[in-house]
XYZ file of N, CA, C and O in Angstrom:
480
model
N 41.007 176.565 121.908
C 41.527 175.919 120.722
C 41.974 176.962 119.695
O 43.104 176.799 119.234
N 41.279 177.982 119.278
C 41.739 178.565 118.453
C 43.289 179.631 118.909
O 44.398 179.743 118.388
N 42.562 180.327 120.248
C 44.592 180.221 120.982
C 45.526 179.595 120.316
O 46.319 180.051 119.493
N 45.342 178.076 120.875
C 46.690 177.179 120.482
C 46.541 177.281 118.740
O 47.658 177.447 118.249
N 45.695 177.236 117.938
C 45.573 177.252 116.412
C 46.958 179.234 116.122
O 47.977 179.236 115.432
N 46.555 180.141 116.690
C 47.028 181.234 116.474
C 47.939 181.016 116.886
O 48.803 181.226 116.034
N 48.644 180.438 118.428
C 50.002 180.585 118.588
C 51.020 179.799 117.882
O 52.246 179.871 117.796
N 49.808 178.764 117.245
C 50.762 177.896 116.296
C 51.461 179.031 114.831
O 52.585 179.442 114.544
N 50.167 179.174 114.261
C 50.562 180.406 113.020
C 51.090 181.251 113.507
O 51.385 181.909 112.509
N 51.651 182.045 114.725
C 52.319 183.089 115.193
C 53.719 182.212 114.883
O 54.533 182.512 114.010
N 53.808 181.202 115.679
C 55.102 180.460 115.735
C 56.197 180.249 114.311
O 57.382 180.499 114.089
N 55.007 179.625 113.504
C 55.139 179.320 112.058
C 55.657 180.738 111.281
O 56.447 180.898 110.352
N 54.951 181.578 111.985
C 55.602 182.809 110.882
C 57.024 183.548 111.881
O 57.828 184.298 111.328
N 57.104 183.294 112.930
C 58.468 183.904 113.566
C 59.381 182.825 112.775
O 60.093 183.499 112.031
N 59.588 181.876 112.654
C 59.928 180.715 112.008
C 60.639 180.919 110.769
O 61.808 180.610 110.537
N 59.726 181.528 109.924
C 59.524 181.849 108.594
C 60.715 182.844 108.236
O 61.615 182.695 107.409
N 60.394 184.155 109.308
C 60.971 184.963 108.941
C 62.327 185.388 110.048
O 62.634 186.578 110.130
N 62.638 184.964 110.382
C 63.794 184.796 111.183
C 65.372 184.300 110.698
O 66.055 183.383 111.154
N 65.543 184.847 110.077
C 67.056 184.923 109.578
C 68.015 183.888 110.340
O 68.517 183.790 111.459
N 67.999 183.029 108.906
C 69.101 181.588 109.857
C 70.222 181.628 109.154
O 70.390 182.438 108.242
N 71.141 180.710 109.533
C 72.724 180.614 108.773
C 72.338 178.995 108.155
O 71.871 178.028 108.757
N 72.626 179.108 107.121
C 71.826 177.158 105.853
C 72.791 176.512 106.142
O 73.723 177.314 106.083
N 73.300 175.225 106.518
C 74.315 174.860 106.069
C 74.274 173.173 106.123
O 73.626 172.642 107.025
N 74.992 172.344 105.122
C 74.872 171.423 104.365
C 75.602 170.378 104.821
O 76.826 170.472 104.910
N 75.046 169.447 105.106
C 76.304 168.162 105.520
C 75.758 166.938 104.272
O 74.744 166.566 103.681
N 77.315 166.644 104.393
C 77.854 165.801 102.620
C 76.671 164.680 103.285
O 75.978 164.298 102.342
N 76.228 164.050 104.560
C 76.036 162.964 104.601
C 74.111 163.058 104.911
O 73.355 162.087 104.896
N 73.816 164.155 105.107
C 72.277 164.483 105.071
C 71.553 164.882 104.046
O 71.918 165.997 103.673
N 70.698 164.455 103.442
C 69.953 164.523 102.140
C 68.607 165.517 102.295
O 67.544 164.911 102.429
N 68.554 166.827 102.291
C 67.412 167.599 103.035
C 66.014 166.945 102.127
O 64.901 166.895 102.650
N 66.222 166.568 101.008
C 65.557 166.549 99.561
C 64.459 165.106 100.227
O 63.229 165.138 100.253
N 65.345 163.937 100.708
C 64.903 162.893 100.939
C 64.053 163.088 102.817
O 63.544 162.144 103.422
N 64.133 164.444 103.312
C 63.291 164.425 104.193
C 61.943 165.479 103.798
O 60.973 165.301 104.535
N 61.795 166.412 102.865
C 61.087 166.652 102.310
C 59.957 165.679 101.448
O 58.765 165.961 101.326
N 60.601 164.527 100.912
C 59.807 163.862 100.392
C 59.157 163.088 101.563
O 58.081 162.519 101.375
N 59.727 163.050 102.676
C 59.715 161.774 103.867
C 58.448 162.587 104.783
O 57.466 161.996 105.232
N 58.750 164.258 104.962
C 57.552 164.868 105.476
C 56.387 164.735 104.325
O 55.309 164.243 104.658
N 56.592 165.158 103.009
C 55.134 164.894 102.333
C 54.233 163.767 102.646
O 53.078 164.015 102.990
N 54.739 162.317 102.541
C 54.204 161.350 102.632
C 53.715 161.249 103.939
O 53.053 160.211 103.961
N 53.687 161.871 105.224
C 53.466 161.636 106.560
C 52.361 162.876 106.402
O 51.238 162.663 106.858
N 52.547 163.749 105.976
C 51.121 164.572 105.670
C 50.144 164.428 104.689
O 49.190 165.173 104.465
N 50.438 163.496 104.179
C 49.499 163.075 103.288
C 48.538 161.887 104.486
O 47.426 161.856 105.014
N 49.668 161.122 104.457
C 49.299 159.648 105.214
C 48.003 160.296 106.764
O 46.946 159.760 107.097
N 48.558 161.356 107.269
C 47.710 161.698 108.130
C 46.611 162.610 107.651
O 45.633 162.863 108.355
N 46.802 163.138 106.342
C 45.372 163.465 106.141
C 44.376 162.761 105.907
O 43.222 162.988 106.271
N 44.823 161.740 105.195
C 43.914 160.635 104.555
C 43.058 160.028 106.431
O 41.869 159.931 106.736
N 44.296 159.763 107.241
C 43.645 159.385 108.729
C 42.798 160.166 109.247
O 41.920 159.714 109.982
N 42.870 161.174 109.034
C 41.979 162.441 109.599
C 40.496 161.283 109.146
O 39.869 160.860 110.117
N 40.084 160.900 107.936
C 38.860 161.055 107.654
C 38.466 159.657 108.296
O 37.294 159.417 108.005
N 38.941 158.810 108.946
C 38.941 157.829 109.888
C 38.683 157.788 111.290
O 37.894 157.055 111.887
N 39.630 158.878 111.854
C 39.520 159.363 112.845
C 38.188 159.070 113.931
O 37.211 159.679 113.493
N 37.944 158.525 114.865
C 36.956 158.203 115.847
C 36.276 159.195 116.520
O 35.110 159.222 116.914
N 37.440 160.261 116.620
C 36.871 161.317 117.818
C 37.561 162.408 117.825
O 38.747 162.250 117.533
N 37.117 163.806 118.136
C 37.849 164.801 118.138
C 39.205 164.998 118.935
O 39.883 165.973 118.612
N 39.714 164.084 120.048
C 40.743 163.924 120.399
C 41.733 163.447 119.068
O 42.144 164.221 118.204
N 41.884 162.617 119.105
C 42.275 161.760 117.392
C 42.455 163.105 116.473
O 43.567 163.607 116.306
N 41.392 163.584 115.955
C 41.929 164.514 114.974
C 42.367 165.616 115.426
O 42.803 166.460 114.643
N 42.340 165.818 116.706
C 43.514 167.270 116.983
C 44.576 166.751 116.994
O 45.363 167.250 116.189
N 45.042 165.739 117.719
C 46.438 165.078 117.518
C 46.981 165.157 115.941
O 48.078 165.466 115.474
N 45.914 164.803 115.422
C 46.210 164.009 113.824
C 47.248 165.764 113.282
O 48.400 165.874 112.863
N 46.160 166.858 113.559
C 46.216 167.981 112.811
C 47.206 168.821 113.227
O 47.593 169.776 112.554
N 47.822 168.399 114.745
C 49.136 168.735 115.346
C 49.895 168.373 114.753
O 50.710 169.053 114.130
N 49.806 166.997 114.804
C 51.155 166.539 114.041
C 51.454 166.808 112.452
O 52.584 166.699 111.978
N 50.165 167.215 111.603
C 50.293 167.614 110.778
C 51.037 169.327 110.275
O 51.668 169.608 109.256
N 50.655 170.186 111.412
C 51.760 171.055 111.371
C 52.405 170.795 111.904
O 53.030 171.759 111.462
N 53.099 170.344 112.612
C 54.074 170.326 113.021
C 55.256 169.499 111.722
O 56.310 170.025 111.365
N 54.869 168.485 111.333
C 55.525 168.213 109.813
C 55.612 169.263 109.197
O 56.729 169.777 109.263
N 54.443 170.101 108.284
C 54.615 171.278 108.110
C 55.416 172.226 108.045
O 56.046 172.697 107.098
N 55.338 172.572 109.475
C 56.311 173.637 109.941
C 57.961 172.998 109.468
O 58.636 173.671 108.690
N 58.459 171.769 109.973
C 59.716 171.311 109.124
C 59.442 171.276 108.265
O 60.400 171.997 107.987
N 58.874 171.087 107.117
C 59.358 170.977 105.629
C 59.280 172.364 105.435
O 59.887 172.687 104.414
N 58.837 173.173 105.941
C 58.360 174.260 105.358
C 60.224 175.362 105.854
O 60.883 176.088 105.110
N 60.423 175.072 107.021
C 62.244 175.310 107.158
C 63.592 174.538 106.710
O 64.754 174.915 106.861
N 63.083 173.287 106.082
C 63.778 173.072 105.102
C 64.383 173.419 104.087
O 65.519 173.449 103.613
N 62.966 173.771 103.778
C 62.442 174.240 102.087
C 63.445 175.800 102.238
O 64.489 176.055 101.639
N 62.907 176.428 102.967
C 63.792 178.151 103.396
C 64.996 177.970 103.177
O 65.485 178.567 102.218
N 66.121 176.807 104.261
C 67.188 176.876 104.448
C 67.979 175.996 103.112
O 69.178 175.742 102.996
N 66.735 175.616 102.100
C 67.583 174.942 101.262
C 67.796 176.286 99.856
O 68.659 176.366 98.982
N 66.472 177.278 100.195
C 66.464 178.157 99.342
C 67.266 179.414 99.220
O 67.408 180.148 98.241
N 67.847 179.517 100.640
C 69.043 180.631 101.258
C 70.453 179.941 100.907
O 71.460 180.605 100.657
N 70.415 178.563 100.916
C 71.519 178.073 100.180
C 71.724 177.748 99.077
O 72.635 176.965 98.808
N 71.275 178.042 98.562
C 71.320 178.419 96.649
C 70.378 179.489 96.023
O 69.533 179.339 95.140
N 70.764 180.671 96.747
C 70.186 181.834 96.662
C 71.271 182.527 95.570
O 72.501 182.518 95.620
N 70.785 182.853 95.026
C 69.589 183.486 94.291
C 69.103 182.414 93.278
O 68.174 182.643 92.503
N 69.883 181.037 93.324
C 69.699 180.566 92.539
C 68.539 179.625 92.517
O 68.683 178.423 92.293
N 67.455 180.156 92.740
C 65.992 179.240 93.194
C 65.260 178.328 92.079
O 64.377 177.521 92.371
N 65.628 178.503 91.051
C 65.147 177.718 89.696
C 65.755 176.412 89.477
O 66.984 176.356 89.531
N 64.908 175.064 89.173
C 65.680 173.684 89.116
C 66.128 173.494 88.648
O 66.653 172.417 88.932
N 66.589 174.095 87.394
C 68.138 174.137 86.744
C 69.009 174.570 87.400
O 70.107 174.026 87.287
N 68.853 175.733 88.352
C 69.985 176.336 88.361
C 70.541 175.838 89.864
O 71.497 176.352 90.444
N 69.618 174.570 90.435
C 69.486 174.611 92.008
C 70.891 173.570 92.131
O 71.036 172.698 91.275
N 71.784 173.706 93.117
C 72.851 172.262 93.053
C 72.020 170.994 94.117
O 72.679 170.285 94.878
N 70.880 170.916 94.022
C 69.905 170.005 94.117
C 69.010 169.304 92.971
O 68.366 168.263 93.102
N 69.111 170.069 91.874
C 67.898 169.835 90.634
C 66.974 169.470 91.262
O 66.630 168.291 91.347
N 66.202 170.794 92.019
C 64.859 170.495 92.869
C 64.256 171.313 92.961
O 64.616 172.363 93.493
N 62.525 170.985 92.202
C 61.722 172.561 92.104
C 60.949 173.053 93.453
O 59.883 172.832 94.026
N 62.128 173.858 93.623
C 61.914 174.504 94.887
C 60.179 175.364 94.780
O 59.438 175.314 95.762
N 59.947 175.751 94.096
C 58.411 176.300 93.938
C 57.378 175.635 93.946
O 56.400 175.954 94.622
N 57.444 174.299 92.975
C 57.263 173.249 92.774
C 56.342 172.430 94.550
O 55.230 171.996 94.849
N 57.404 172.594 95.097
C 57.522 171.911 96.631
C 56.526 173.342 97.537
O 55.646 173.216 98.389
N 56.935 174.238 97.112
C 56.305 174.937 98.075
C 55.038 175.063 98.129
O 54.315 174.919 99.114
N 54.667 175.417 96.743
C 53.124 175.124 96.019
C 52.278 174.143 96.584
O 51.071 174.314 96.759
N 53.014 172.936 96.921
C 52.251 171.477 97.355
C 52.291 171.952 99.146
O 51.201 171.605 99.602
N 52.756 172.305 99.752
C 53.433 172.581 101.049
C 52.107 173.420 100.949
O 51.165 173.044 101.646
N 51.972 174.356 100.265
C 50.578 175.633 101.063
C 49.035 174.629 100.566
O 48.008 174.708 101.239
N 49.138 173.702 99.264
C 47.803 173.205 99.139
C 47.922 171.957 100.578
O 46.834 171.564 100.999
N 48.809 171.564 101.055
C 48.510 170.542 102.151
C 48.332 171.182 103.306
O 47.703 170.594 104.186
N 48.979 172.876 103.617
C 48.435 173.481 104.810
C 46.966 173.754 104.739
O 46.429 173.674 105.844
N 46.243 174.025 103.846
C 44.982 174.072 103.094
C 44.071 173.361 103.507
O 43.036 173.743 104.051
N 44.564 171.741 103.159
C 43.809 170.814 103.560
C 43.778 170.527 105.049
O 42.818 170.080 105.678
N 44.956 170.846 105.508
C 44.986 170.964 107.176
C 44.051 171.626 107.852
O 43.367 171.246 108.802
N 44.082 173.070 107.058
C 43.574 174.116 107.938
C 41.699 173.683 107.742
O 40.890 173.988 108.619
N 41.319 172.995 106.527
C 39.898 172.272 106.361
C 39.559 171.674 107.188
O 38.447 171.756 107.709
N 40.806 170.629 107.623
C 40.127 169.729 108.535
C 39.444 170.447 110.211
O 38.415 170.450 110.886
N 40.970 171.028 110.213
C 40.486 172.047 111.482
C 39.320 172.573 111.761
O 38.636 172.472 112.780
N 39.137 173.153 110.759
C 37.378 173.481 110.463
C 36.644 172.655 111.320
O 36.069 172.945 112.369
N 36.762 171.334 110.597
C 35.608 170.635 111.319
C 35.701 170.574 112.536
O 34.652 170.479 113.172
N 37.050 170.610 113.289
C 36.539 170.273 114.522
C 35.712 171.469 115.271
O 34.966 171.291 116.235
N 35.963 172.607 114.698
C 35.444 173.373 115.544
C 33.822 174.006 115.026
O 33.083 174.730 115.692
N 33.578 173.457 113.613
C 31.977 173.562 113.889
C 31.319 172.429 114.365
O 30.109 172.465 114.588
C-alpha cells in the first residue's frame, strides 16, 4: 500500500512539473470543473467517515486523488495561461488562483489523514 501511496505522489509530482502547452476552448469552462472537482472531494471525504470497510475507503481515497490530481492540472494550466498574470484582478478569469490552491493542499491534507487510518 504505501508503494501504490508513493507511486501515486511520484506521479502527481511528474505531473506537476512537466511543462505543458495551456490552451482554452470558447466552449469549456475550466473554472466550473474546478468547482465540480471540489464538491466531489469534499462529498467523498465526508463518505470516508461512513465507510464500512477498508476496501471502501481505499477506493474512496483513490478517487479522491485522483480528483485531486485534475484540479490540481487545471489549476497549473489555467495559471501558465495567464502568466504572469496570477492575481484575481489581473486573471481573464477573475479567479483566485491562490485562493483555490490553498483549499486544493488543505483537502490533500485531509486525504492524506484519512490514509492514515487505514494503515494504522
Amino acid at each position: 500500500m504505501k508503494k501504490s501511496m508513493s507511486f501515486h505522489a511520484f506521479t502527481l509530482a511528474g505531473m506537476l512539473f512537466i511543462p505543458t502547452l495551456a490552451s482554452s476552448h470558447s466552449a469549456h469552462d475550466p473554472i466550473k470543473d474546478i468547482q465540480e472537482y471540489n464538491r466531489d472531494v469534499r462529498q467523498r471525504q465526508s463518505d470516508f467517515q461512513t465507510a464500512t470497510n477498508p476496501e471502501e475507503q481505499l477506493k474512496n481515497l483513490q478517487f479522491q486523488v485522483e480528483t485531486i490530481e485534475r484540479k490540481l492540472l487545471v489549476l497549473r494550466n489555467l495559471m501558465a495561461s495567464d502568466y504572469p498574470h496570477i492575481k484575481e484582478k489581473m486573471s481573464k478569469y477573475k479567479y483566485d488562483y491562490m485562493e483555490s490552491v490553498d483549499d486544493t493542499i488543505v483537502q490533500l491534507k485531509n486525504t492524506l489523514e484519512q490514509a492514515e487510518v487505514l494503515l494504522d
